[in-house]
Short mmCIF file of C-alpha atoms in Angstrom, two decimals:
data_model
loop_
_atom_site.label_atom_id
_atom_site.label_comp_id
_atom_site.label_asym_id
_atom_site.label_seq_id
_atom_site.Cartn_x
_atom_site.Cartn_y
_atom_site.Cartn_z
CA MET B 1 61.89 -55.54 -67.41
CA SER B 2 64.54 -56.51 -69.97
CA LYS B 3 64.12 -55.94 -73.71
CA LYS B 4 64.76 -59.65 -74.24
CA TYR B 5 61.87 -60.57 -71.94
CA ILE B 6 59.55 -58.09 -73.67
CA LYS B 7 60.49 -59.51 -77.07
CA ILE B 8 59.87 -63.09 -75.96
CA THR B 9 56.49 -62.09 -74.49
CA ARG B 10 55.43 -60.36 -77.70
CA ILE B 11 56.48 -63.35 -79.80
CA THR B 12 54.57 -65.68 -77.49
CA ILE B 13 51.43 -63.54 -77.70
CA LEU B 14 51.75 -63.40 -81.48
CA ILE B 15 52.11 -67.18 -81.75
CA ILE B 16 49.06 -67.72 -79.53
CA ALA B 17 47.05 -65.23 -81.58
CA LEU B 18 48.06 -66.94 -84.81
CA LEU B 19 47.15 -70.37 -83.42
CA ILE B 20 43.72 -69.09 -82.35
CA ALA B 21 43.17 -67.46 -85.74
CA ALA B 22 44.18 -70.67 -87.51
CA GLY B 23 41.88 -72.68 -85.28
CA LEU B 24 38.94 -70.43 -86.13
CA VAL B 25 39.27 -70.90 -89.89
CA PHE B 26 40.90 -74.33 -90.08
CA PRO B 27 39.20 -76.40 -92.85
CA THR B 28 37.06 -79.28 -91.60
CA TRP B 29 36.43 -82.69 -93.14
CA THR B 30 35.71 -86.30 -92.26
CA PRO B 31 38.33 -88.96 -93.06
CA ARG B 32 37.90 -91.00 -96.22
CA ILE B 33 36.63 -94.58 -96.21
CA GLN B 34 38.37 -96.82 -98.73
CA GLY B 35 36.26 -98.62 -101.33
CA GLU B 36 34.75 -98.16 -104.76
CA HIS B 37 31.24 -97.51 -103.42
CA SER B 38 32.15 -95.88 -100.12
CA VAL B 39 30.93 -92.48 -98.98
CA SER B 40 32.51 -90.12 -96.46
CA LYS B 41 31.50 -86.50 -96.61
CA LEU B 42 30.91 -83.55 -94.33
CA GLU B 43 28.92 -80.77 -95.91
CA GLN B 44 26.51 -77.91 -95.32
CA ILE B 45 23.17 -78.30 -97.13
CA GLN B 46 20.17 -76.03 -97.26
CA ILE B 47 17.08 -77.39 -95.52
CA ASN B 48 13.94 -75.34 -95.07
CA GLY B 49 15.76 -72.06 -95.57
CA THR B 50 18.83 -72.57 -93.39
CA GLY B 51 22.16 -74.38 -93.53
CA HIS B 52 22.43 -77.78 -91.87
CA GLU B 53 25.73 -79.58 -91.33
CA VAL B 54 25.51 -83.22 -92.42
CA MET B 55 28.08 -86.01 -92.03
CA ILE B 56 27.49 -89.14 -94.11
CA ARG B 57 29.75 -92.20 -93.84
CA GLY B 58 29.54 -95.77 -95.05
CA ALA B 59 31.51 -98.55 -96.75
CA ASP B 60 28.91 -98.96 -99.49
CA ARG B 61 26.46 -96.24 -100.50
CA ARG B 62 24.05 -98.96 -101.65
CA ASN B 63 23.49 -100.07 -98.04
CA PRO B 64 20.40 -99.10 -96.04
CA VAL B 65 20.51 -95.63 -94.48
CA VAL B 66 20.51 -94.87 -90.75
CA ILE B 67 19.69 -91.31 -89.70
CA PHE B 68 20.71 -90.42 -86.15
CA VAL B 69 18.89 -87.58 -84.35
CA HIS B 70 21.14 -86.16 -81.63
CA GLY B 71 19.97 -85.16 -78.18
CA GLY B 72 20.93 -82.47 -75.74
CA PRO B 73 19.09 -80.47 -76.91
CA GLY B 74 21.83 -78.93 -79.01
CA CYS B 75 24.46 -81.62 -78.43
CA SER B 76 25.81 -82.62 -81.84
CA GLU B 77 27.63 -85.94 -81.88
CA ILE B 78 29.57 -85.22 -85.07
CA PRO B 79 32.72 -84.07 -83.17
CA TYR B 80 33.42 -87.53 -81.75
CA VAL B 81 30.98 -90.19 -83.00
CA ARG B 82 33.25 -91.82 -85.61
CA LYS B 83 35.01 -93.88 -82.95
CA TYR B 84 31.74 -95.58 -82.06
CA GLN B 85 30.28 -96.27 -85.50
CA ASP B 86 33.05 -98.02 -87.42
CA LEU B 87 31.21 -101.35 -87.21
CA LEU B 88 27.91 -99.78 -88.27
CA GLU B 89 29.55 -98.21 -91.33
CA GLN B 90 30.22 -101.67 -92.79
CA ASN B 91 26.54 -102.46 -93.36
CA PHE B 92 24.78 -99.09 -93.23
CA THR B 93 25.19 -95.59 -94.58
CA ILE B 94 25.28 -93.52 -91.38
CA VAL B 95 23.89 -89.99 -91.41
CA HIS B 96 24.48 -87.50 -88.59
CA TYR B 97 23.36 -83.91 -88.76
CA ASP B 98 23.52 -80.86 -86.56
CA GLN B 99 19.96 -79.73 -85.93
CA ARG B 100 18.85 -76.19 -86.68
CA GLY B 101 20.59 -73.84 -84.24
CA SER B 102 22.97 -76.57 -83.00
CA GLY B 103 26.68 -77.09 -83.59
CA LYS B 104 27.76 -76.21 -87.11
CA SER B 105 24.13 -75.51 -87.98
CA TYR B 106 24.16 -72.53 -85.61
CA HIS B 107 24.57 -69.33 -87.64
CA PHE B 108 25.50 -66.05 -85.97
CA GLY B 109 22.82 -63.42 -86.48
CA GLU B 110 20.12 -65.88 -87.53
CA ASP B 111 16.68 -65.52 -85.93
CA TYR B 112 15.82 -68.60 -83.86
CA SER B 113 12.78 -67.16 -82.12
CA ASN B 114 10.55 -69.72 -83.89
CA LEU B 115 12.62 -72.74 -82.82
CA SER B 116 10.40 -75.65 -81.78
CA THR B 117 10.30 -79.43 -82.01
CA ASP B 118 7.71 -79.13 -84.78
CA LEU B 119 10.19 -77.12 -86.85
CA LEU B 120 12.96 -79.63 -86.13
CA VAL B 121 10.64 -82.45 -87.19
CA ASP B 122 10.00 -80.69 -90.52
CA ASP B 123 13.77 -80.26 -90.95
CA LEU B 124 14.30 -83.97 -90.27
CA LEU B 125 11.67 -84.98 -92.82
CA ALA B 126 13.27 -82.71 -95.44
CA LEU B 127 16.70 -84.18 -94.64
CA THR B 128 15.25 -87.67 -95.07
CA ASP B 129 13.96 -86.75 -98.52
CA TYR B 130 17.38 -85.37 -99.44
CA VAL B 131 19.17 -88.53 -98.30
CA LYS B 132 16.75 -90.86 -100.05
CA GLN B 133 17.18 -88.98 -103.30
CA GLU B 134 20.94 -88.72 -102.92
CA PHE B 135 21.39 -92.47 -102.46
CA GLY B 136 18.33 -93.81 -104.29
CA GLN B 137 17.52 -95.68 -101.10
CA GLU B 138 14.07 -96.36 -99.67
CA ARG B 139 15.25 -98.28 -96.59
CA VAL B 140 15.80 -95.61 -93.94
CA LEU B 141 16.12 -96.47 -90.26
CA LEU B 142 15.44 -93.53 -87.94
CA ILE B 143 17.30 -93.51 -84.62
CA GLY B 144 16.75 -90.88 -81.97
CA HIS B 145 18.92 -90.52 -78.87
CA SER B 146 17.90 -88.83 -75.61
CA PHE B 147 16.06 -85.58 -76.49
CA GLY B 148 16.45 -86.68 -80.10
CA THR B 149 13.82 -89.32 -79.35
CA TYR B 150 11.29 -86.53 -78.78
CA ILE B 151 11.96 -85.24 -82.29
CA GLY B 152 12.46 -88.66 -83.85
CA ILE B 153 9.28 -90.31 -82.65
CA LYS B 154 7.26 -87.22 -83.62
CA ALA B 155 8.74 -87.48 -87.13
CA ALA B 156 7.99 -91.22 -87.31
CA ALA B 157 4.40 -90.60 -86.23
CA LYS B 158 3.92 -87.68 -88.62
CA SER B 159 5.38 -89.36 -91.70
CA PRO B 160 5.78 -93.14 -91.19
CA GLU B 161 5.98 -93.74 -94.94
CA ARG B 162 9.42 -92.13 -95.00
CA PHE B 163 10.97 -94.64 -92.59
CA THR B 164 11.40 -98.39 -92.26
CA VAL B 165 11.66 -98.52 -88.47
CA TYR B 166 11.98 -96.16 -85.52
CA ILE B 167 14.55 -96.82 -82.78
CA GLY B 168 14.58 -94.76 -79.59
CA ILE B 169 17.84 -94.96 -77.62
CA GLY B 170 17.45 -93.45 -74.16
CA GLN B 171 13.81 -92.96 -75.11
CA MET B 172 12.02 -90.12 -73.38
CA GLY B 173 8.74 -90.93 -71.64
CA ASP B 174 6.79 -89.27 -68.87
CA LEU B 175 9.27 -86.62 -67.70
CA GLY B 176 7.82 -86.49 -64.19
CA ILE B 177 8.31 -90.22 -63.67
CA SER B 178 11.79 -90.12 -65.17
CA GLU B 179 12.97 -87.25 -62.99
CA ARG B 180 11.63 -88.83 -59.82
CA ASP B 181 13.53 -91.99 -60.76
CA SER B 182 16.66 -89.91 -61.36
CA TRP B 183 16.29 -88.16 -58.00
CA ASN B 184 15.71 -91.40 -56.09
CA TYR B 185 18.72 -93.03 -57.72
CA SER B 186 21.02 -90.06 -57.10
CA MET B 187 19.86 -89.73 -53.50
CA GLU B 188 20.38 -93.44 -52.87
CA GLN B 189 23.89 -93.36 -54.33
CA ALA B 190 24.87 -90.14 -52.54
CA THR B 191 23.59 -91.50 -49.23
CA ARG B 192 25.41 -94.79 -49.72
CA ALA B 193 28.63 -92.91 -50.54
CA GLY B 194 28.24 -90.66 -47.47
CA ASN B 195 28.34 -87.46 -49.56
CA THR B 196 26.41 -85.18 -47.22
CA LYS B 197 26.69 -82.13 -49.50
CA ASP B 198 25.10 -83.99 -52.39
CA VAL B 199 22.40 -85.36 -50.10
CA ALA B 200 21.59 -81.86 -48.83
CA ARG B 201 21.52 -80.46 -52.38
CA LEU B 202 19.15 -83.18 -53.53
CA GLU B 203 16.95 -82.76 -50.48
CA GLU B 204 16.46 -79.09 -51.32
CA LEU B 205 15.21 -80.12 -54.75
CA ARG B 206 12.91 -82.90 -53.57
CA ALA B 207 9.67 -80.89 -53.66
CA PRO B 208 10.06 -79.25 -57.10
CA ILE B 209 11.22 -82.53 -58.66
CA GLU B 210 8.31 -84.43 -57.16
CA ALA B 211 6.01 -81.70 -58.45
CA GLY B 212 7.41 -82.10 -61.95
CA GLY B 213 8.92 -78.64 -62.25
CA GLN B 214 12.63 -79.41 -61.94
CA LEU B 215 15.27 -81.69 -63.45
CA THR B 216 17.53 -83.71 -61.21
CA PRO B 217 20.97 -82.04 -61.45
CA ARG B 218 22.71 -83.72 -64.36
CA ASP B 219 26.13 -83.38 -62.78
CA LEU B 220 24.93 -85.59 -59.91
CA VAL B 221 23.26 -88.12 -62.20
CA ARG B 222 26.54 -88.27 -64.11
CA LYS B 223 28.65 -88.44 -60.93
CA TYR B 224 26.86 -91.57 -59.75
CA GLY B 225 26.91 -93.47 -63.04
CA GLY B 226 23.44 -92.68 -64.31
CA ALA B 227 24.73 -91.14 -67.56
CA ALA B 228 27.63 -93.36 -68.66
CA ARG B 229 29.37 -96.43 -67.22
CA LEU B 230 31.78 -97.68 -69.85
CA ILE B 231 32.75 -94.44 -71.62
CA ASP B 232 33.58 -90.87 -70.64
CA ASP B 233 31.23 -88.87 -72.86
CA ASN B 234 32.53 -85.50 -71.65
CA ARG B 235 36.11 -86.49 -72.49
CA ASP B 236 34.89 -87.68 -75.90
CA TYR B 237 33.73 -84.14 -76.61
CA TYR B 238 36.99 -82.57 -75.43
CA THR B 239 39.17 -84.90 -77.48
CA GLY B 240 36.82 -84.61 -80.45
CA PHE B 241 36.97 -80.83 -80.38
CA LEU B 242 40.75 -80.82 -80.06
CA LEU B 243 41.86 -83.72 -82.23
CA ASN B 244 39.19 -84.62 -84.78
CA PRO B 245 38.91 -82.79 -88.12
CA GLU B 246 35.13 -82.41 -88.20
CA TYR B 247 35.11 -79.30 -85.95
CA ASN B 248 37.40 -76.26 -85.70
CA LEU B 249 37.54 -73.64 -82.96
CA LEU B 250 34.80 -71.51 -84.53
CA ASP B 251 32.59 -74.60 -84.64
CA VAL B 252 33.20 -75.17 -80.93
CA ILE B 253 31.96 -71.63 -80.28
CA ARG B 254 28.92 -72.38 -82.43
CA TYR B 255 28.37 -75.56 -80.47
CA LEU B 256 28.37 -73.76 -77.12
CA LYS B 257 26.07 -71.03 -78.42
CA GLY B 258 23.72 -73.64 -79.83
CA VAL B 259 23.49 -75.63 -76.60
CA SER B 260 22.53 -72.48 -74.68
CA LEU B 261 19.95 -71.51 -77.29
CA SER B 262 18.38 -74.93 -77.85
CA GLN B 263 18.16 -76.06 -74.24
CA ASP B 264 16.45 -72.91 -73.04
CA ILE B 265 13.71 -73.26 -75.66
CA LEU B 266 13.30 -76.99 -76.26
CA LEU B 267 13.58 -78.31 -72.71
CA ALA B 268 10.78 -75.95 -71.72
CA GLU B 269 8.63 -77.33 -74.53
CA GLY B 270 9.40 -80.92 -73.55
CA ALA B 271 8.55 -80.21 -69.91
CA LYS B 272 5.25 -78.59 -70.87
CA ASN B 273 4.20 -81.27 -73.36
CA TYR B 274 5.37 -84.74 -72.34
CA ILE B 275 6.04 -86.94 -75.37
CA THR B 276 3.60 -89.50 -73.92
CA SER B 277 0.75 -87.08 -74.58
CA VAL B 278 2.11 -85.95 -77.97
CA VAL B 279 2.62 -89.35 -79.67
CA ASP B 280 0.55 -92.40 -78.75
CA GLU B 281 0.72 -94.31 -82.04
CA VAL B 282 3.39 -94.97 -84.68
CA ASP B 283 2.54 -96.91 -87.84
CA ILE B 284 5.94 -98.56 -88.31
CA PRO B 285 7.93 -101.01 -86.15
CA VAL B 286 9.21 -99.37 -82.96
CA TYR B 287 12.21 -100.40 -80.86
CA PHE B 288 13.22 -98.86 -77.54
CA VAL B 289 16.88 -99.49 -76.66
CA MET B 290 17.76 -98.64 -73.08
CA GLY B 291 20.81 -98.95 -70.86
CA GLN B 292 19.96 -100.68 -67.59
CA TYR B 293 21.58 -97.87 -65.57
CA ASP B 294 20.11 -94.95 -67.53
CA TYR B 295 18.86 -92.24 -65.17
CA MET B 296 19.00 -89.41 -67.67
CA THR B 297 15.89 -90.94 -69.24
CA SER B 298 14.84 -93.74 -66.93
CA VAL B 299 14.08 -97.30 -68.03
CA HIS B 300 10.97 -97.26 -65.85
CA ALA B 301 9.50 -94.22 -67.64
CA ALA B 302 10.39 -95.67 -71.05
CA GLN B 303 8.74 -98.98 -70.17
CA GLN B 304 5.52 -97.26 -69.19
CA TYR B 305 5.50 -95.29 -72.44
CA PHE B 306 6.31 -98.43 -74.43
CA ALA B 307 3.38 -100.29 -72.89
CA ALA B 308 0.93 -97.54 -73.87
CA LEU B 309 2.34 -96.83 -77.34
CA GLU B 310 0.57 -98.46 -80.29
CA ALA B 311 2.68 -99.82 -83.15
CA PRO B 312 2.46 -102.79 -85.54
CA VAL B 313 5.66 -104.25 -84.07
CA LYS B 314 7.25 -103.31 -80.74
CA GLU B 315 10.36 -104.48 -78.91
CA PHE B 316 11.96 -103.23 -75.72
CA VAL B 317 15.69 -103.98 -75.53
CA ILE B 318 17.85 -103.52 -72.43
CA PHE B 319 21.64 -103.37 -72.49
CA GLU B 320 22.66 -104.61 -69.05
CA LYS B 321 26.07 -102.91 -68.82
CA SER B 322 25.16 -99.45 -70.10
CA ALA B 323 23.56 -96.23 -68.93
CA HIS B 324 22.43 -93.47 -71.32
CA TYR B 325 24.69 -94.43 -74.26
CA PRO B 326 24.25 -98.15 -75.01
CA GLN B 327 25.07 -97.57 -78.69
CA PHE B 328 28.52 -96.38 -77.59
CA GLU B 329 29.07 -98.19 -74.28
CA GLU B 330 28.35 -101.56 -75.86
CA LYS B 331 29.02 -100.69 -79.49
CA GLU B 332 29.80 -104.26 -80.58
CA ARG B 333 26.55 -105.60 -79.17
CA PHE B 334 24.60 -102.67 -80.61
CA ALA B 335 26.06 -103.23 -84.08
CA GLN B 336 25.26 -106.93 -83.83
CA TRP B 337 21.69 -106.16 -82.74
CA LEU B 338 21.14 -103.66 -85.55
CA ASN B 339 22.62 -106.01 -88.15
CA GLN B 340 20.19 -108.78 -87.26
CA LEU B 341 17.16 -106.50 -87.28
CA GLU B 342 14.58 -107.44 -89.90
CA PHE B 343 13.21 -104.51 -91.88
#
């Protein structure tokens, strides 16, 4: 091996090491919004004894506040969500936060043995108080997405006075019903496509899914369009991690650690205690927003929950072109719908 080759190899390794080191400590921020009363900040705040990463963006800080509760569990939307909320930022102050133990709110060495949806609800209520004080704003719309609806609707039921309305996007319902719907859809699509391996895989899972002890494989639900139709949510994460300034490489590691931690604990809780038996009444207006092709949290299960749920005002909204992400897949229609909402 020539000395020249060895030198080039060493230089290459050094450059790669320096790039990785830079990526781990690279400062993070969220781009500025122009305007005298605008707000655009990404910061770590202390909530209930631990740091929470919060991103707040809006054209006018005097606008009503929208707090989004991400799903997963553990799947922060901060890395990529800006591309889908530009229209919302014109008329609302949009708040995203990484839940305890998720994303940039995951802290190495911290004890998460007490992680539960009750604890995450308390964190959300404390965050709401912080935001209301920060902006002097009493109009707060609470929006949960996917597993975030489990946390969000519990928060709305526990402390309705803090919120103006509750909106569940991809609202969870009876998990057994939802998973049977997911299995039936995936099996129908796999059979129609002639994918015998997928059919065999699903057939092996038929009994545990029908018994309520197993989730339909999410890769298959996604493969057959039951997760997203008009966007590529996985690619959004990849490009967000690589190109957007809200996350650096260390944050990506935190994100992956947080997903593993949160899903192991919180999915087990959700499977043991269906949200339908946890919350049966909410004392503020409730809106369920569902994509017609959502088989991550099925429309059928959400409709049954909606029918049984008591609230002073209820509305069930279906976005006909979307699956699990109607707020992103049909962002113009979603912004229009939210803008016309009376609250």
